[in-house]
Amino acid sequence: MLFPNVSRDDKLLLVFRAAWNPNEQQEFPGRVYVTQHDIFFYSHHLGLVLISGVSMDSITEVTVAPGKDCDFIFLHLREDASSSGYTRITIKTFLEPLRLLQSRLNYLIDISQSTEPLGQ
């Protein structure tokens, strides 16, 4: 119901709390939803709703960096993937096992990209 354009065949695989940073000037607290083909973010903060997402096909790598108050997950995007010119999305996580989360995300991205038909 949060993401009406998502196919019912696309199964939810992982959910975690985070803050989504699409660029250096913005930060939105909410939840990250990982499906078989996409990573979505939902935030309802101060009366504003933000729904955003990125296709697993547009992600080249997931890297992480531990921090003092929070940990960082970086989604590195293909250069042609974003119409706005962004090459990286930053996700701040709190109280999540960082290396485990990185391993799961990289695994899910690898599986998603390997099951795509050839020629796409």
Coordinates of N, CA, C and O in Angstrom, one line a residue:
M1 N 0.8 -1.2 0.0 CA 0.0 0.0 0.0 C 0.9 1.3 0.0 O 0.4 2.3 -0.5
L2 N 2.1 1.2 0.6 CA 2.9 2.4 0.6 C 3.5 2.7 -0.8 O 3.7 3.8 -1.2
F3 N 3.7 1.6 -1.6 CA 4.3 1.8 -3.0 C 3.3 1.1 -4.0 O 3.5 0.0 -4.3
P4 N 2.3 1.9 -4.4 CA 1.3 1.3 -5.3 C 1.8 0.8 -6.7 O 1.1 -0.1 -7.3
N5 N 2.9 1.3 -7.1 CA 3.4 0.9 -8.4 C 4.2 -0.4 -8.4 O 4.6 -0.9 -9.5
V6 N 4.4 -1.0 -7.3 CA 5.2 -2.2 -7.1 C 4.3 -3.4 -7.4 O 3.2 -3.5 -6.9
S7 N 4.8 -4.3 -8.3 CA 4.1 -5.5 -8.6 C 3.8 -6.4 -7.4 O 4.7 -6.4 -6.5
R8 N 2.7 -7.0 -7.3 CA 2.4 -7.9 -6.2 C 3.4 -9.2 -6.2 O 3.5 -9.8 -5.2
D9 N 4.0 -9.4 -7.4 CA 4.9 -10.5 -7.5 C 6.3 -10.2 -6.9 O 7.1 -11.0 -6.6
D10 N 6.6 -8.9 -6.7 CA 7.8 -8.4 -6.1 C 7.8 -8.6 -4.6 O 7.1 -7.8 -3.9
K11 N 8.5 -9.5 -4.0 CA 8.4 -9.9 -2.6 C 9.3 -9.0 -1.8 O 10.4 -8.6 -2.2
L12 N 8.8 -8.6 -0.6 CA 9.6 -7.8 0.4 C 10.6 -8.8 1.0 O 10.3 -9.8 1.6
L13 N 11.9 -8.4 1.0 CA 13.0 -9.2 1.5 C 13.6 -8.7 2.8 O 14.1 -9.4 3.6
L14 N 13.6 -7.3 3.0 CA 14.4 -6.7 4.1 C 13.8 -5.4 4.4 O 13.5 -4.6 3.5
V15 N 13.7 -5.1 5.7 CA 13.2 -3.7 6.1 C 14.1 -3.3 7.3 O 14.5 -4.1 8.2
F16 N 14.5 -2.0 7.3 CA 15.3 -1.5 8.4 C 15.1 0.0 8.5 O 14.8 0.7 7.5
R17 N 15.3 0.5 9.7 CA 15.1 2.0 10.0 C 16.4 2.7 9.5 O 17.5 2.1 9.6
A18 N 16.2 3.9 8.9 CA 17.4 4.6 8.4 C 17.0 6.0 8.2 O 15.8 6.4 8.3
A19 N 18.0 6.8 7.8 CA 17.8 8.2 7.3 C 18.4 8.2 5.9 O 19.5 7.8 5.7
W20 N 17.6 8.6 4.9 CA 17.9 8.6 3.5 C 18.5 10.0 3.1 O 17.9 11.0 3.4
N21 N 19.6 10.0 2.5 CA 20.3 11.2 2.1 C 20.5 11.2 0.6 O 21.5 10.7 0.1
P22 N 19.5 11.7 -0.2 CA 19.7 11.7 -1.6 C 20.7 12.6 -2.1 O 21.3 12.4 -3.2
N23 N 21.0 13.7 -1.3 CA 22.1 14.6 -1.6 C 22.6 15.2 -0.3 O 22.1 14.9 0.8
E24 N 23.6 16.0 -0.3 CA 24.2 16.5 0.9 C 23.4 17.5 1.7 O 23.6 17.8 2.8
Q25 N 22.3 18.1 1.0 CA 21.5 19.1 1.6 C 20.3 18.5 2.3 O 19.6 19.3 3.0
Q26 N 19.9 17.3 2.0 CA 18.7 16.7 2.5 C 18.9 15.4 3.3 O 19.8 14.7 3.0
E27 N 18.0 15.2 4.3 CA 18.0 14.0 5.1 C 16.6 13.7 5.6 O 16.0 14.6 6.1
F28 N 16.2 12.5 5.4 CA 14.8 12.1 5.7 C 14.8 10.9 6.6 O 15.3 9.8 6.1
P29 N 14.3 10.9 7.8 CA 14.2 9.7 8.6 C 13.0 8.8 8.2 O 12.0 9.3 7.8
G30 N 13.2 7.5 8.2 CA 12.1 6.6 7.8 C 12.6 5.2 7.8 O 13.4 4.8 8.6
R31 N 12.1 4.4 6.8 CA 12.4 3.0 6.7 C 12.8 2.7 5.3 O 12.2 3.2 4.3
V32 N 13.7 1.8 5.2 CA 14.2 1.3 3.9 C 13.5 -0.1 3.6 O 13.5 -1.0 4.5
Y33 N 12.9 -0.3 2.5 CA 12.2 -1.6 2.1 C 13.0 -2.1 0.9 O 13.1 -1.5 -0.1
V34 N 13.5 -3.3 1.0 CA 14.2 -4.0 -0.1 C 13.4 -5.1 -0.6 O 12.9 -6.0 0.1
T35 N 13.1 -5.0 -1.9 CA 12.3 -6.0 -2.6 C 13.2 -6.8 -3.5 O 14.4 -6.5 -3.5
Q36 N 12.7 -7.7 -4.3 CA 13.5 -8.5 -5.2 C 14.2 -7.6 -6.3 O 15.2 -8.0 -6.8
H37 N 13.6 -6.5 -6.7 CA 14.1 -5.7 -7.8 C 14.4 -4.3 -7.5 O 15.0 -3.6 -8.3
D38 N 14.0 -3.8 -6.3 CA 14.2 -2.3 -6.0 C 14.5 -2.1 -4.5 O 14.2 -3.0 -3.7
I39 N 15.0 -1.0 -4.2 CA 15.2 -0.5 -2.8 C 14.3 0.7 -2.7 O 14.5 1.7 -3.4
F40 N 13.4 0.7 -1.8 CA 12.4 1.8 -1.6 C 12.7 2.5 -0.2 O 13.2 1.8 0.7
F41 N 12.3 3.8 -0.1 CA 12.4 4.5 1.1 C 11.1 5.2 1.4 O 10.5 5.8 0.5
Y42 N 10.6 5.1 2.6 CA 9.4 5.8 3.0 C 9.6 6.6 4.2 O 10.2 6.1 5.2
S43 N 9.3 7.9 4.2 CA 9.4 8.8 5.3 C 8.1 9.6 5.5 O 7.6 10.1 4.5
H44 N 7.7 9.7 6.7 CA 6.6 10.5 7.1 C 7.1 11.4 8.3 O 7.1 10.9 9.4
H45 N 7.6 12.6 8.0 CA 8.3 13.4 9.0 C 7.7 14.8 8.9 O 7.7 15.4 7.9
L46 N 7.3 15.3 10.1 CA 6.8 16.7 10.2 C 5.6 17.0 9.2 O 5.5 18.0 8.6
G47 N 4.8 16.0 9.0 CA 3.6 16.1 8.1 C 3.9 15.9 6.7 O 3.0 16.0 5.8
L48 N 5.2 15.7 6.3 CA 5.5 15.5 4.9 C 5.8 14.1 4.6 O 6.4 13.4 5.5
V49 N 5.4 13.6 3.5 CA 5.7 12.2 3.1 C 6.6 12.2 1.9 O 6.5 12.9 0.9
L50 N 7.7 11.4 2.0 CA 8.6 11.2 1.0 C 8.7 9.7 0.6 O 8.8 8.9 1.5
I51 N 8.5 9.4 -0.6 CA 8.6 8.1 -1.1 C 9.6 8.1 -2.3 O 9.5 8.9 -3.2
S52 N 10.6 7.3 -2.1 CA 11.7 7.3 -3.1 C 12.2 5.9 -3.3 O 11.9 5.0 -2.5
G53 N 12.9 5.7 -4.4 CA 13.4 4.3 -4.7 C 14.4 4.3 -5.7 O 14.6 5.3 -6.4
V54 N 15.1 3.2 -5.8 CA 16.2 3.0 -6.7 C 16.1 1.5 -7.2 O 15.9 0.6 -6.3
S55 N 16.3 1.3 -8.4 CA 16.3 0.0 -9.0 C 17.6 -0.7 -8.6 O 18.7 -0.1 -8.6
M56 N 17.5 -2.0 -8.3 CA 18.8 -2.8 -8.1 C 19.7 -2.8 -9.3 O 20.9 -2.9 -9.1
D57 N 19.1 -2.7 -10.5 CA 19.9 -2.7 -11.7 C 20.8 -1.5 -11.8 O 21.8 -1.5 -12.5
S58 N 20.5 -0.4 -11.1 CA 21.2 0.9 -11.2 C 22.3 1.0 -10.2 O 23.1 1.9 -10.2
I59 N 22.4 0.0 -9.3 CA 23.4 0.0 -8.2 C 24.6 -0.9 -8.6 O 24.5 -2.0 -9.0
T60 N 25.8 -0.3 -8.5 CA 27.0 -1.0 -8.9 C 27.7 -1.6 -7.6 O 28.3 -2.7 -7.8
E61 N 27.5 -1.0 -6.5 CA 28.2 -1.5 -5.3 C 27.6 -0.9 -4.1 O 27.0 0.2 -4.1
V62 N 27.7 -1.6 -3.0 CA 27.3 -1.1 -1.6 C 28.5 -1.1 -0.8 O 29.2 -2.1 -0.6
T63 N 28.8 0.1 -0.2 CA 29.9 0.2 0.7 C 29.4 0.7 2.0 O 28.3 1.3 2.1
V64 N 30.2 0.6 3.1 CA 29.8 1.0 4.4 C 30.9 1.7 5.1 O 32.1 1.5 4.8
A65 N 30.5 2.5 6.1 CA 31.5 3.2 6.9 C 30.9 3.4 8.3 O 29.8 3.9 8.5
P66 N 31.6 2.8 9.3 CA 31.1 3.0 10.7 C 31.3 4.5 11.1 O 32.3 5.1 10.7
G67 N 30.4 5.0 11.9 CA 30.5 6.3 12.5 C 30.3 6.4 14.0 O 30.1 5.3 14.6
K68 N 30.5 7.5 14.5 CA 30.3 7.7 16.0 C 28.9 7.6 16.5 O 28.6 6.8 17.4
D69 N 28.0 8.4 15.8 CA 26.6 8.4 16.2 C 25.7 7.5 15.4 O 24.6 7.1 15.8
C70 N 26.2 7.2 14.2 CA 25.4 6.4 13.2 C 26.4 5.7 12.3 O 27.6 6.1 12.2
D71 N 25.9 4.8 11.5 CA 26.7 4.1 10.5 C 26.2 4.5 9.1 O 25.0 4.9 9.0
F72 N 27.0 4.4 8.1 CA 26.7 4.9 6.8 C 26.7 3.7 5.8 O 27.7 3.0 5.8
I73 N 25.7 3.7 5.0 CA 25.7 2.8 3.8 C 25.6 3.6 2.6 O 24.8 4.6 2.5
F74 N 26.5 3.3 1.6 CA 26.6 4.1 0.4 C 26.2 3.2 -0.8 O 26.7 2.1 -1.0
L75 N 25.1 3.6 -1.5 CA 24.7 2.9 -2.7 C 25.3 3.7 -3.9 O 25.0 4.8 -4.2
H76 N 26.3 3.0 -4.5 CA 26.9 3.6 -5.7 C 26.1 3.3 -6.9 O 25.9 2.1 -7.2
L77 N 25.8 4.4 -7.6 CA 24.9 4.2 -8.8 C 25.7 4.2 -10.1 O 26.8 4.9 -10.2
R78 N 25.2 3.6 -11.1 CA 25.7 3.7 -12.5 C 25.6 5.1 -12.9 O 24.7 5.9 -12.5
E79 N 26.5 5.6 -13.7 CA 26.5 7.0 -14.1 C 25.3 7.3 -15.0 O 24.8 8.5 -14.9
D80 N 24.8 6.4 -15.7 CA 23.6 6.7 -16.5 C 22.3 6.4 -15.8 O 21.2 6.5 -16.4
A81 N 22.4 6.0 -14.5 CA 21.2 5.6 -13.8 C 20.3 6.7 -13.3 O 19.1 6.6 -13.2
S82 N 20.9 7.8 -13.0 CA 20.2 8.9 -12.3 C 20.1 10.1 -13.3 O 21.0 10.6 -13.8
S83 N 18.8 10.6 -13.5 CA 18.6 11.7 -14.4 C 19.1 13.0 -13.7 O 19.3 14.0 -14.4
S84 N 19.2 13.0 -12.4 CA 19.6 14.2 -11.7 C 21.1 14.3 -11.5 O 21.6 15.2 -11.0
G85 N 21.8 13.3 -12.0 CA 23.3 13.3 -12.0 C 23.9 12.8 -10.7 O 25.1 12.8 -10.5
Y86 N 23.2 12.2 -9.8 CA 23.7 11.7 -8.5 C 24.4 10.4 -8.8 O 24.0 9.6 -9.6
T87 N 25.6 10.2 -8.2 CA 26.3 8.9 -8.4 C 26.3 8.1 -7.1 O 26.8 7.0 -7.1
R88 N 25.8 8.7 -6.0 CA 25.8 7.9 -4.7 C 24.6 8.4 -3.9 O 24.2 9.5 -3.8
I89 N 24.0 7.4 -3.2 CA 22.9 7.7 -2.2 C 23.5 7.2 -0.9 O 24.0 6.1 -0.7
T90 N 23.4 8.1 0.1 CA 23.8 7.8 1.5 C 22.7 7.4 2.4 O 21.6 8.1 2.4
I91 N 22.8 6.3 3.1 CA 21.8 5.9 4.0 C 22.4 5.8 5.4 O 23.5 5.1 5.6
K92 N 21.9 6.5 6.4 CA 22.4 6.4 7.7 C 21.6 5.4 8.5 O 20.3 5.4 8.4
T93 N 22.2 4.5 9.2 CA 21.5 3.5 10.0 C 21.9 3.7 11.4 O 23.0 4.2 11.8
F94 N 21.0 3.2 12.3 CA 21.2 3.3 13.7 C 20.8 1.9 14.3 O 19.8 1.3 14.0
L95 N 21.7 1.4 15.1 CA 21.5 0.2 15.9 C 21.3 -1.0 15.0 O 20.6 -1.9 15.3
E96 N 21.9 -1.0 13.8 CA 21.8 -2.2 12.9 C 23.2 -2.8 12.8 O 24.2 -2.1 12.8
P97 N 23.3 -4.1 12.6 CA 24.6 -4.7 12.4 C 25.2 -4.4 11.0 O 24.7 -4.9 10.0
L98 N 26.1 -3.5 10.9 CA 26.5 -2.8 9.7 C 27.0 -3.8 8.7 O 26.6 -3.8 7.5
R99 N 28.0 -4.6 9.0 CA 28.6 -5.6 8.1 C 27.6 -6.6 7.6 O 27.6 -7.0 6.4
L100 N 26.7 -7.0 8.5 CA 25.7 -8.0 8.1 C 24.7 -7.3 7.1 O 24.3 -7.9 6.1
L101 N 24.3 -6.1 7.3 CA 23.5 -5.4 6.4 C 24.1 -5.2 5.1 O 23.5 -5.4 4.0
Q102 N 25.4 -4.8 5.1 CA 26.1 -4.7 3.8 C 26.2 -6.0 3.0 O 25.9 -6.1 1.8
S103 N 26.4 -7.1 3.7 CA 26.5 -8.4 3.1 C 25.1 -8.8 2.5 O 25.1 -9.3 1.4
R104 N 24.1 -8.5 3.2 CA 22.7 -8.9 2.7 C 22.4 -8.0 1.5 O 21.8 -8.6 0.5
L105 N 22.7 -6.7 1.6 CA 22.4 -5.9 0.4 C 23.2 -6.2 -0.8 O 22.6 -6.3 -1.9
N106 N 24.4 -6.5 -0.6 CA 25.3 -6.9 -1.8 C 24.8 -8.2 -2.4 O 24.7 -8.4 -3.6
Y107 N 24.4 -9.2 -1.5 CA 23.9 -10.4 -1.9 C 22.6 -10.3 -2.7 O 22.5 -10.8 -3.8
L108 N 21.7 -9.5 -2.2 CA 20.4 -9.3 -2.9 C 20.6 -8.6 -4.2 O 19.9 -8.9 -5.2
I109 N 21.5 -7.6 -4.3 CA 21.8 -6.9 -5.5 C 22.4 -7.9 -6.5 O 22.0 -7.9 -7.7
D110 N 23.3 -8.7 -6.1 CA 24.0 -9.7 -7.0 C 22.9 -10.7 -7.5 O 22.9 -11.0 -8.7
I111 N 22.1 -11.1 -6.7 CA 21.0 -12.1 -7.1 C 20.1 -11.4 -8.1 O 19.7 -12.0 -9.1
S112 N 19.6 -10.2 -7.8 CA 18.7 -9.4 -8.7 C 19.3 -9.2 -10.0 O 18.7 -9.4 -11.1
Q113 N 20.6 -8.8 -10.1 CA 21.2 -8.5 -11.4 C 21.6 -9.8 -12.1 O 21.6 -9.8 -13.4
S114 N 21.8 -10.9 -11.5 CA 22.1 -12.1 -12.2 C 20.9 -12.8 -12.8 O 21.1 -13.6 -13.7
T115 N 19.7 -12.5 -12.3 CA 18.5 -13.2 -12.8 C 17.8 -12.4 -13.9 O 16.9 -12.9 -14.5
E116 N 18.4 -11.2 -14.3 CA 17.8 -10.5 -15.4 C 18.1 -11.2 -16.7 O 19.2 -11.7 -16.9
P117 N 17.2 -11.2 -17.6 CA 17.4 -11.8 -18.9 C 18.5 -11.1 -19.7 O 18.7 -9.9 -19.5
L118 N 19.3 -11.9 -20.5 CA 20.3 -11.3 -21.2 C 19.8 -10.3 -22.3 O 18.7 -10.5 -22.8
G119 N 20.5 -9.3 -22.6 CA 20.1 -8.3 -23.6 C 19.4 -7.1 -23.0 O 19.0 -6.2 -23.7
Q120 N 19.2 -7.0 -21.6 CA 18.6 -5.9 -21.0 C 19.6 -5.0 -20.4 O 20.6 -5.3 -20.0

